[in-house]
XYZ file of C-alpha atoms in Angstrom:
697
model
C 0.000 0.000 0.000
C 1.239 3.451 -0.899
C 2.920 5.567 1.759
C 1.329 8.754 0.445
C -2.239 9.299 1.623
C -2.981 11.041 -1.678
C -1.817 8.039 -3.703
C -3.575 5.529 -1.431
C -6.929 7.282 -1.679
C -6.621 7.737 -5.435
C -5.866 4.045 -5.918
C -8.886 3.038 -3.822
C -11.280 5.125 -5.914
C -9.764 4.015 -9.219
C -9.924 0.405 -8.076
C -13.654 0.704 -7.501
C -14.180 2.222 -10.944
C -12.065 -0.496 -12.549
C -13.777 -3.454 -10.870
C -17.363 -2.233 -11.142
C -19.358 -3.323 -14.215
C -16.079 -4.657 -15.578
C -15.941 -4.804 -19.346
C -18.951 -2.477 -19.716
C -19.020 1.147 -20.759
C -20.345 3.225 -17.881
C -21.034 6.715 -16.569
C -19.408 7.989 -13.362
C -21.715 10.240 -11.297
C -20.548 12.361 -8.374
C -22.093 15.005 -6.138
C -20.604 18.373 -5.233
C -18.721 17.071 -2.196
C -17.556 13.753 -3.626
C -16.345 15.599 -6.729
C -14.088 17.746 -4.531
C -12.740 14.551 -2.994
C -12.083 12.872 -6.344
C -10.550 16.003 -7.871
C -8.108 16.255 -4.957
C -6.531 12.839 -5.621
C -7.218 11.742 -9.231
C -6.995 13.202 -12.707
C -10.193 12.848 -14.721
C -8.255 11.256 -17.572
C -7.282 8.391 -15.249
C -10.967 7.712 -14.580
C -11.905 7.855 -18.272
C -9.354 5.171 -19.088
C -11.434 2.685 -17.073
C -14.246 2.376 -19.658
C -15.945 5.547 -18.383
C -17.687 7.534 -21.125
C -18.690 10.539 -19.052
C -18.275 12.121 -15.598
C -21.411 13.858 -14.355
C -22.657 15.633 -11.232
C -25.913 14.394 -9.744
C -27.236 17.854 -8.812
C -26.945 19.079 -12.418
C -29.172 18.483 -15.415
C -28.136 15.325 -17.256
C -29.234 13.411 -20.324
C -30.940 10.023 -20.081
C -28.512 7.120 -20.632
C -30.617 3.984 -20.389
C -28.145 2.012 -22.520
C -25.249 2.573 -20.093
C -24.476 1.378 -16.569
C -23.625 3.970 -13.931
C -21.337 4.126 -10.920
C -22.480 6.599 -8.300
C -19.906 7.849 -5.776
C -22.059 9.861 -3.392
C -22.044 11.597 -0.033
C -24.535 10.117 2.472
C -26.748 13.215 2.679
C -30.541 13.471 2.533
C -30.706 15.704 -0.538
C -28.242 13.443 -2.378
C -30.481 10.448 -1.636
C -33.366 12.500 -3.075
C -31.358 12.995 -6.271
C -30.508 9.303 -6.433
C -34.128 8.244 -5.900
C -35.231 10.581 -8.695
C -32.708 8.934 -11.045
C -33.891 5.462 -10.086
C -37.583 6.320 -10.458
C -37.133 7.442 -14.063
C -34.479 4.790 -14.802
C -31.976 7.335 -16.036
C -29.306 4.626 -16.520
C -29.403 0.903 -17.240
C -27.977 -0.605 -14.034
C -26.840 1.374 -11.011
C -23.845 0.656 -8.788
C -24.031 2.873 -5.707
C -20.922 3.652 -3.660
C -21.145 5.868 -0.571
C -18.144 7.847 0.646
C -19.083 7.002 4.260
C -21.778 5.171 6.211
C -25.320 5.968 5.125
C -27.511 6.932 8.132
C -30.079 4.293 9.050
C -33.130 6.398 8.146
C -31.779 7.112 4.666
C -30.756 3.496 4.217
C -34.242 2.358 5.209
C -35.757 4.707 2.661
C -33.462 3.472 -0.100
C -33.822 -0.246 0.666
C -37.602 -0.056 0.909
C -37.912 1.497 -2.535
C -39.172 -0.775 -5.298
C -37.183 1.282 -7.820
C -33.954 0.722 -5.883
C -34.552 -3.008 -5.606
C -35.225 -3.160 -9.318
C -32.438 -0.977 -10.704
C -29.591 -0.985 -8.139
C -27.305 -3.892 -8.956
C -24.830 -3.454 -6.102
C -24.012 -1.048 -3.296
C -21.182 -0.520 -0.844
C -19.537 1.964 1.525
C -16.026 3.083 0.643
C -14.882 5.014 3.781
C -13.086 7.819 1.943
C -14.613 11.001 3.385
C -11.390 12.901 4.067
C -9.033 15.131 2.084
C -5.293 14.376 1.862
C -3.688 17.804 1.662
C -0.141 16.458 1.451
C 1.383 12.993 1.338
C 1.269 12.763 5.156
C -1.128 15.589 6.049
C -4.872 14.913 6.066
C -7.678 17.359 6.773
C -11.466 17.128 6.932
C -11.897 20.699 5.619
C -14.081 21.464 8.616
C -13.145 24.717 10.393
C -16.540 24.617 12.144
C -15.249 21.685 14.180
C -13.509 24.119 16.545
C -16.648 25.930 17.774
C -18.687 22.720 17.838
C -16.123 21.166 20.180
C -15.373 24.165 22.384
C -18.196 26.746 22.187
C -20.292 26.578 25.405
C -23.536 26.956 23.440
C -22.785 23.964 21.187
C -22.950 21.230 23.823
C -25.954 19.580 22.191
C -24.006 19.288 18.927
C -20.989 17.565 20.436
C -22.224 13.975 20.394
C -23.200 13.956 16.728
C -20.041 15.815 15.768
C -17.959 13.285 17.720
C -19.629 10.504 15.774
C -18.878 12.262 12.466
C -15.235 12.761 13.476
C -14.956 9.115 14.526
C -16.223 7.917 11.143
C -13.738 10.127 9.319
C -10.823 8.985 11.498
C -11.825 5.381 10.850
C -11.922 6.181 7.126
C -8.291 7.317 7.351
C -7.287 4.103 9.142
C -9.197 1.853 6.734
C -7.820 3.600 3.661
C -4.284 3.106 4.985
C -5.046 -0.526 5.851
C -4.439 0.027 9.563
C -6.234 -1.423 12.608
C -4.182 0.552 15.095
C -3.645 0.590 18.806
C -5.407 3.722 20.087
C -4.094 6.149 22.686
C -5.630 9.462 23.725
C -4.647 12.595 25.589
C -6.139 13.034 29.068
C -4.835 16.170 30.843
C -4.051 16.142 34.557
C -6.742 17.811 36.675
C -8.513 19.560 33.787
C -10.498 22.680 34.635
C -12.254 23.016 31.286
C -15.224 21.055 29.973
C -13.303 19.813 26.946
C -10.838 18.016 29.205
C -12.651 14.751 28.426
C -12.920 15.409 24.685
C -10.191 12.997 23.604
C -11.326 10.156 25.852
C -14.853 10.251 24.393
C -13.604 10.578 20.827
C -11.105 7.732 21.257
C -13.839 5.385 22.431
C -16.089 6.372 19.545
C -13.229 5.592 17.141
C -12.494 2.266 18.851
C -16.153 1.219 18.551
C -16.268 2.174 14.871
C -13.009 0.362 14.100
C -14.111 -2.784 15.928
C -17.449 -2.708 14.107
C -15.706 -2.306 10.741
C -13.390 -5.237 11.507
C -16.360 -7.425 12.458
C -18.181 -6.598 9.228
C -15.132 -6.965 6.951
C -13.209 -10.207 7.297
C -10.419 -8.911 5.055
C -9.650 -6.002 7.421
C -6.899 -5.347 8.235
C -5.214 -6.658 5.072
C -2.235 -8.992 5.553
C 0.993 -7.017 5.906
C 4.483 -7.457 7.367
C 4.253 -3.884 8.610
C 4.273 -3.456 12.414
C 0.872 -2.628 13.824
C 0.111 1.071 13.642
C -0.684 3.474 16.474
C -3.394 6.143 16.499
C -2.898 8.975 18.996
C -5.905 11.229 19.536
C -5.180 14.620 21.027
C -6.680 18.097 20.795
C -5.756 21.750 20.496
C -5.652 22.263 24.270
C -2.544 20.068 24.535
C -0.389 22.866 23.115
C -1.685 26.445 23.142
C 1.675 27.987 22.259
C 1.979 26.323 18.841
C -0.774 28.411 17.145
C 0.698 31.638 18.579
C 4.483 31.454 18.326
C 6.092 32.843 15.170
C 7.526 29.991 13.113
C 10.244 30.871 10.612
C 10.129 27.811 8.401
C 8.880 28.554 4.889
C 5.378 27.036 4.862
C 4.426 28.252 8.336
C 5.817 31.733 7.711
C 3.975 32.062 4.409
C 0.644 31.109 5.995
C 1.289 33.465 8.920
C 2.422 36.578 7.056
C 1.142 36.470 3.473
C -2.418 36.737 2.064
C -2.820 33.076 1.162
C -6.143 32.153 -0.430
C -7.538 28.919 1.010
C -10.292 27.070 -0.864
C -10.337 23.556 -2.317
C -6.750 24.398 -3.263
C -4.208 26.878 -1.893
C -3.248 29.931 -3.950
C -1.002 32.960 -3.675
C -1.455 35.976 -5.953
C 1.860 37.127 -7.378
C 3.313 39.049 -10.302
C 4.715 36.937 -13.142
C 7.192 38.310 -15.732
C 7.646 41.421 -13.633
C 9.127 44.351 -15.537
C 8.453 42.872 -19.006
C 5.785 43.343 -21.631
C 4.232 40.022 -20.509
C 3.827 41.090 -16.873
C 0.648 39.713 -15.279
C -0.892 39.129 -11.869
C -1.668 35.453 -11.421
C -3.023 33.124 -8.732
C -0.378 30.414 -8.297
C -1.216 27.116 -6.641
C 0.834 25.874 -3.678
C 0.480 22.099 -3.861
C 2.100 18.728 -4.315
C 2.699 19.326 -8.035
C 5.054 22.211 -7.208
C 8.395 20.477 -6.596
C 10.060 23.640 -5.316
C 7.325 24.004 -2.686
C 7.411 20.334 -1.647
C 11.207 20.256 -1.342
C 11.551 23.512 0.572
C 8.391 24.132 2.620
C 9.913 22.909 5.881
C 13.224 24.735 5.525
C 14.098 27.606 7.838
C 13.999 30.891 5.940
C 17.729 31.335 6.434
C 18.395 28.032 4.665
C 15.644 28.588 2.107
C 17.130 31.728 0.641
C 20.529 30.068 0.268
C 18.948 27.016 -1.379
C 16.841 29.002 -3.837
C 19.951 30.840 -5.006
C 21.926 27.567 -5.246
C 19.110 25.817 -7.153
C 18.824 28.667 -9.604
C 22.592 28.713 -10.177
C 22.398 24.990 -10.932
C 19.512 25.586 -13.314
C 21.558 28.251 -15.085
C 24.604 25.976 -15.288
C 22.453 23.242 -16.843
C 21.340 25.675 -19.561
C 24.425 27.272 -21.168
C 22.235 29.509 -23.337
C 21.939 31.789 -20.304
C 25.702 32.121 -19.758
C 25.589 35.782 -20.668
C 23.575 36.379 -17.511
C 26.164 34.757 -15.282
C 28.093 37.908 -14.582
C 27.468 39.874 -11.427
C 25.881 38.981 -8.125
C 23.179 36.382 -7.606
C 20.959 38.291 -5.251
C 17.225 37.682 -5.152
C 16.543 40.752 -7.322
C 19.212 39.726 -9.856
C 17.751 36.243 -10.140
C 14.242 37.621 -10.617
C 15.510 39.792 -13.498
C 17.225 36.784 -15.078
C 14.114 34.623 -14.776
C 12.123 37.142 -16.764
C 14.343 36.238 -19.755
C 13.484 32.530 -19.839
C 10.315 32.401 -21.970
C 10.919 28.862 -23.231
C 10.823 27.494 -19.675
C 7.500 29.055 -18.731
C 6.406 26.650 -15.984
C 9.760 26.583 -14.231
C 10.098 30.322 -14.651
C 6.740 30.962 -12.990
C 7.523 28.650 -10.073
C 10.872 30.323 -9.416
C 9.207 33.721 -9.636
C 6.498 32.618 -7.219
C 8.864 31.371 -4.535
C 11.374 34.169 -4.894
C 8.545 36.686 -4.536
C 7.096 34.927 -1.497
C 10.489 34.527 0.179
C 11.376 38.151 -0.425
C 8.004 39.387 0.872
C 8.346 37.235 4.010
C 11.783 38.680 4.729
C 10.536 42.227 4.130
C 7.792 41.720 6.717
C 10.274 39.977 9.022
C 12.265 43.199 9.252
C 9.399 45.686 9.008
C 7.322 44.161 11.836
C 10.205 43.766 14.325
C 9.888 39.988 14.198
C 13.486 39.322 15.351
C 12.805 41.254 18.568
C 9.383 39.656 19.034
C 10.772 36.174 18.436
C 13.520 36.630 21.025
C 10.918 37.390 23.711
C 8.310 34.843 22.724
C 10.876 32.029 22.537
C 11.595 32.648 26.230
C 7.862 32.745 26.981
C 7.126 29.518 25.102
C 10.112 27.504 26.350
C 10.426 29.006 29.839
C 14.153 29.425 29.191
C 16.319 32.163 27.729
C 18.938 31.752 25.016
C 21.382 30.349 27.586
C 18.774 27.838 28.806
C 18.343 29.630 32.119
C 15.259 31.109 33.727
C 14.539 34.326 31.801
C 14.746 37.708 33.534
C 12.949 41.002 32.942
C 10.412 39.426 30.593
C 7.641 41.748 31.738
C 9.649 44.824 30.791
C 10.553 43.323 27.421
C 6.924 42.488 26.663
C 5.684 45.962 27.634
C 8.359 47.602 25.487
C 7.170 45.640 22.464
C 3.532 46.470 23.209
C 4.466 50.158 23.029
C 6.412 49.755 19.771
C 4.507 51.215 16.810
C 6.295 48.836 14.420
C 4.707 45.823 16.135
C 1.349 44.986 14.543
C -1.789 44.806 16.678
C -2.265 41.041 16.088
C 1.334 40.458 17.212
C 0.693 42.497 20.359
C -2.310 40.308 21.165
C -0.241 37.174 20.595
C 2.437 38.490 22.953
C -0.108 39.200 25.685
C -1.603 35.700 25.450
C 1.847 34.094 25.409
C 2.836 36.114 28.483
C -0.324 34.996 30.321
C 0.321 31.360 29.393
C 3.911 31.714 30.635
C 2.773 33.256 33.935
C -0.109 30.774 34.303
C -2.500 33.699 34.699
C -2.170 37.360 35.713
C -4.071 39.797 37.920
C -7.030 41.477 36.223
C -5.439 44.885 36.758
C -2.235 43.731 35.040
C -4.189 42.507 32.032
C -5.926 45.874 31.748
C -2.573 47.657 31.825
C -1.158 45.404 29.112
C -4.192 45.941 26.872
C -3.847 49.703 27.426
C -0.162 49.629 26.480
C -1.038 47.633 23.367
C -3.938 49.964 22.519
C -6.132 46.967 21.721
C -9.939 47.131 21.570
C -12.088 45.661 24.337
C -13.086 42.623 22.239
C -9.448 41.528 22.206
C -9.702 41.255 25.987
C -12.475 38.708 25.391
C -10.113 36.658 23.253
C -7.664 36.550 26.162
C -10.399 35.500 28.596
C -11.710 32.851 26.191
C -8.399 31.023 26.422
C -9.747 29.681 29.722
C -12.291 27.659 27.716
C -9.295 25.837 26.215
C -7.841 25.078 29.640
C -5.509 28.059 30.097
C -5.256 29.880 33.424
C -5.903 33.481 32.475
C -6.384 35.162 35.865
C -4.989 34.965 39.365
C -6.156 36.336 42.713
C -4.041 38.206 45.274
C -4.033 35.293 47.701
C -4.108 32.559 45.105
C -2.289 29.504 46.470
C -2.891 27.394 43.372
C 0.392 25.802 42.272
C 1.722 26.763 38.858
C 0.964 24.385 36.008
C 3.823 22.120 35.051
C 4.840 21.635 31.423
C 3.418 18.525 29.789
C 6.883 17.381 28.731
C 10.323 18.017 30.194
C 11.890 21.305 29.168
C 14.243 21.208 26.219
C 17.849 20.489 27.097
C 20.721 22.701 25.880
C 22.101 21.573 22.520
C 25.366 19.683 22.372
C 28.498 21.802 21.906
C 29.066 22.533 18.244
C 25.401 22.035 17.364
C 23.947 24.992 15.492
C 20.663 26.292 16.857
C 18.879 29.496 16.002
C 17.912 31.437 19.110
C 14.658 32.577 17.492
C 13.601 28.989 16.698
C 14.191 27.097 19.937
C 10.524 26.280 20.559
C 9.214 22.945 19.320
C 5.530 21.935 19.424
C 4.522 19.446 22.125
C 3.651 16.924 19.418
C 7.391 16.401 18.814
C 8.035 15.262 22.386
C 4.876 13.144 22.304
C 5.998 11.300 19.171
C 9.562 10.842 20.397
C 8.385 9.332 23.690
C 5.822 7.141 21.922
C 8.474 5.699 19.639
C 10.883 5.240 22.548
C 8.195 3.460 24.584
C 8.296 6.070 27.373
C 5.059 8.016 26.735
C 3.211 8.425 30.047
C 0.258 6.028 30.187
C -1.639 8.215 32.641
C -1.610 11.232 30.340
C -1.834 9.273 27.066
C -4.079 6.380 27.903
C -5.005 3.281 25.915
C -8.581 2.530 24.920
C -7.810 -1.140 25.633
C -5.256 -0.843 28.429
C -4.898 -4.528 29.259
C -4.134 -5.445 25.643
C -2.407 -2.396 24.242
C -0.210 -1.459 27.200
C 1.511 -4.847 27.122
C 2.070 -4.467 23.404
C 3.504 -0.987 23.880
C 5.861 -2.089 26.636
C 8.226 -3.650 24.135
C 8.385 -0.707 21.774
C 11.919 0.327 22.562
C 13.382 -3.101 21.927
C 11.262 -4.624 19.156
C 9.666 -1.553 17.544
C 6.185 -2.878 18.314
C 6.152 -6.046 16.216
C 3.250 -6.542 13.903
C 0.224 -8.435 15.153
C -0.468 -9.227 11.491
C 2.913 -10.743 10.719
C 3.068 -14.513 10.503
C 6.706 -14.524 11.582
C 7.076 -14.811 15.387
C 8.804 -11.929 17.127
C 11.491 -14.163 18.640
C 12.635 -15.100 15.134
C 13.062 -11.550 13.958
C 16.473 -10.153 13.323
C 17.561 -6.552 13.574
C 15.253 -4.362 11.460
C 16.694 -3.547 8.069
C 16.325 -0.444 5.956
C 14.000 -2.347 3.615
C 11.609 -3.436 6.361
C 8.111 -1.891 6.080
C 7.843 1.146 8.310
C 5.393 1.353 11.172
C 2.672 3.951 10.807
C 1.742 6.498 13.453
C -1.456 8.483 12.906
C -1.946 11.599 15.018
C -5.385 13.186 15.081
C -5.480 16.757 16.395
C -9.054 17.786 17.243
C -9.737 21.499 16.896
C -7.174 22.215 14.190
C -3.429 21.722 13.704
C -0.620 24.116 12.835
C 1.981 24.042 10.085
C 4.728 23.829 12.701
C 3.119 20.596 13.938
C 2.931 19.260 10.393
C 6.620 20.042 9.887
C 7.455 18.292 13.153
C 5.691 15.097 12.048
C 7.706 14.988 8.826
C 10.955 15.588 10.710
C 10.313 12.874 13.315
C 9.272 10.517 10.540
C 12.591 10.990 8.751
C 14.682 10.884 11.917
C 13.140 7.743 13.423
C 12.218 5.771 10.315
C 8.419 5.796 10.707
C 5.510 6.889 8.537
C 3.780 9.587 10.582
C 0.486 11.050 9.388
C -1.084 14.161 10.884
C -4.872 14.299 10.536
C -7.019 17.193 11.693
C -10.302 18.973 11.090
C -8.562 21.983 9.521
C -5.266 23.817 9.382
C -4.701 26.819 11.630
C -2.645 29.919 11.171
C -2.346 32.431 14.051
C -4.990 34.825 12.718
C -7.573 32.063 12.240
C -6.831 30.658 15.698
C -7.319 34.065 17.371
C -10.537 34.629 15.433
C -11.927 31.234 16.420
C -10.994 31.735 20.067
C -12.743 35.111 19.963
C -15.858 33.453 18.540
C -16.173 31.262 21.637
C -17.979 34.139 23.385
C -20.080 35.151 20.366
C -23.781 34.327 20.180
C -24.070 30.970 18.438
C -26.536 32.412 15.920
C -23.765 34.619 14.544
C -21.409 31.705 13.899
C -23.299 30.417 10.843
C -22.652 26.797 11.764
C -23.639 24.241 9.107
C -25.827 22.557 11.747
C -27.821 25.779 12.128
C -28.346 26.379 8.421
C -31.365 25.118 6.472
C -30.687 21.634 5.221
C -29.709 21.562 1.541
C -32.384 20.375 -0.839
C -32.240 18.632 -4.152
C -32.605 21.107 -7.054
C -36.142 21.413 -8.412
C -35.202 20.259 -11.913
C -34.359 16.817 -10.503
C -38.080 16.121 -10.120
C -39.160 17.566 -13.477
C -40.238 15.254 -16.266
C -37.661 14.600 -18.919
C -38.426 15.972 -22.415
C -39.253 13.232 -24.862
C -36.315 14.078 -27.132
C -33.792 13.535 -24.316
C -34.495 9.843 -23.959
C -31.768 8.737 -26.343
C -28.876 9.981 -24.190
C -25.228 9.237 -24.881
C -24.169 6.097 -26.655
C -21.046 4.143 -25.708
C -18.013 4.991 -27.836
C -17.356 2.644 -30.711
C -14.817 3.144 -33.464
C -12.478 6.071 -33.873
C -12.702 7.359 -30.307
C -9.244 6.343 -29.160
C -8.008 9.925 -28.883
C -10.950 11.288 -26.925
C -10.469 13.219 -23.659
C -12.550 15.137 -21.152
C -12.491 18.817 -20.329
C -12.093 20.252 -16.835
C -15.810 20.817 -16.344
C -16.539 17.102 -16.550
C -18.593 17.124 -19.802
C -17.847 14.251 -22.146
C -15.617 15.258 -25.003
C -12.978 12.556 -25.410
C -11.278 9.452 -24.194
C -7.598 8.696 -23.794
C -6.523 5.328 -25.097
C -8.718 2.526 -26.338
C -10.466 1.985 -23.066
C -7.693 -0.168 -21.693
C -7.015 0.515 -18.018
C -3.493 1.715 -17.351
C -3.657 3.044 -13.787
C -2.075 1.008 -11.034
C -4.559 -1.072 -9.106
C -4.976 -0.789 -5.379
C -2.962 -3.451 -3.503
C -5.960 -4.460 -1.376
C -8.189 -7.287 -2.649
C -10.684 -6.329 -5.328
C -13.721 -4.639 -3.776
C -16.638 -6.937 -3.088
C -19.997 -5.292 -3.573
C -22.989 -6.182 -1.481
C -26.238 -6.816 -3.323
C -29.111 -4.673 -2.144
C -31.482 -6.983 -0.231
C -35.200 -6.619 -0.772
C -37.288 -5.402 2.074
C -35.848 -4.062 5.287
C -32.148 -3.394 5.761
C -30.154 -5.417 8.283
C -30.419 -4.156 11.830
C -27.495 -2.251 13.272
C -26.210 -2.478 16.794
C -27.123 0.567 18.835
C -24.328 2.972 19.656
C -23.650 3.660 23.306
C -22.974 7.401 23.376
C -21.290 9.197 26.218
C -23.209 11.877 28.034
C -21.805 15.379 27.925
């Protein structure tokens, strides 16, 4: 099975298309959400090669195709079931193969199974468990920023149970797609003072129930593998409140912190291409896995990034002697940008170099303009509890106040400094907070953001005679680096997830703070981690016969789920630990956070719920009216399967049928799991499901 989550999910979907109605021409029908999923991992041409004549969207107007079979890949939503039922009632296609991206709710399943049209026209149905979005090879999101208020907003308590169930199904989808039936551990803070202190324990048990149920219903899960059994660690945003606030100076994190990045289904940055030439244009450039410069450099510190961009461009120039006349003079960023403008025959590479040189230069301009070196020096001491010499810091209050008074420091950075100072002090007197807000000249609503940190478990206030002991760090403080080891003083802080992963892989992670869902089984398995690297429960070879692990041995997988959003510094940390310790570490989360989004979401915790515009509070989506309209008589013929002379056909980006690549012979790699087995739709009532035992909140 592929190491990349993007590749694994793409292979699963292609495998279903390949093995469904094999040998028959067919139509592939998606809905709005499932189309976003498919588009994120597969090219449409790859789908068309599997005897697919057309890719359609179920909410849109479509022609009748009663001579062709259809594969539906649909989201389990009420209005999508309405669309499907309308198709079945008018027999839009010949035979229907229905695939759901996740479990269909029982009421919708009952409605579908009790339909005479479904029993007559649906040949097979199944659930695929693919309702998540791989953003990078080892970074997975659910594209759900509303998860944060639903988990932490005091007025959303009645939404928590259902949202927990939705999260559990998505986490299980990640595990199933990776072929993992992992040991599960979860974060349980010591003496929590906030309601969400039990969040991870409830979620972990929901996930364990869903995984066990999936294993009972699928005899081929988990698939045979020599890989050591995986581990799933469920934690939440409250475990590390510094990570979303501290300035990170690696490329990806700095870009998302400082620059106006446009986040949608894809990530874009607007930049100027061919600057200073007649072909100058402003263009939205995608930051994704197809951009090799981005993938290779996104976790580099800015200091190293600038050196590498210059070195890479010099290599590019050396590989193309036709640009030798430009080799004279310095190779500064501005010089390189001027040289790039003269490379019209290498348009794609030219635009990528321009993009990253522009972003790097803009980041460094803001680094100097906004006093970030001075801010970073102070906040590193606040976040680590140690100064540059690894001693207890002195005069931090004076340093913070001086920065709050500095006009060059932006207002959001002042708010971040105040919150970091309060976290460092484990709370301050109310009068001191008022003075700090006055120095910073921040509006009153920013004071609410500070107070709302208490909802996430932070101590924000202290009383004059408060005898409460100071909170202790979750992990031991960072030790001074070895002599001769280079360390940047403004980048000493590391997210807590790094220590958590290191201790997990060393077999020393505290079992009271990170508990097992099945302590009597999993704790014994984890006890031998340090010596045997947690030998696979799926491997036929006994552990006593194993020799020292080799470089070719399949790597164990660690999946970390961060409820409430994860940061780019945490993503970087997972990649670094993965490389250093020889594991495949995946970070999964509801959504990615940058500091501005985190502060806004914390501020929303005291906003009236009606102003949040939660999906749960919106009117439920309905099937479009045209779905239920009668088809015109002339539309009954529909599309015919391709016959002769269509070998060069292809499809355009909108999904309308225009062509097909190849002669219909599948060329994509098949998924390494066994071929999918579809379940015939039984007549009458659906099989009964076991009732879920939900936790009370």
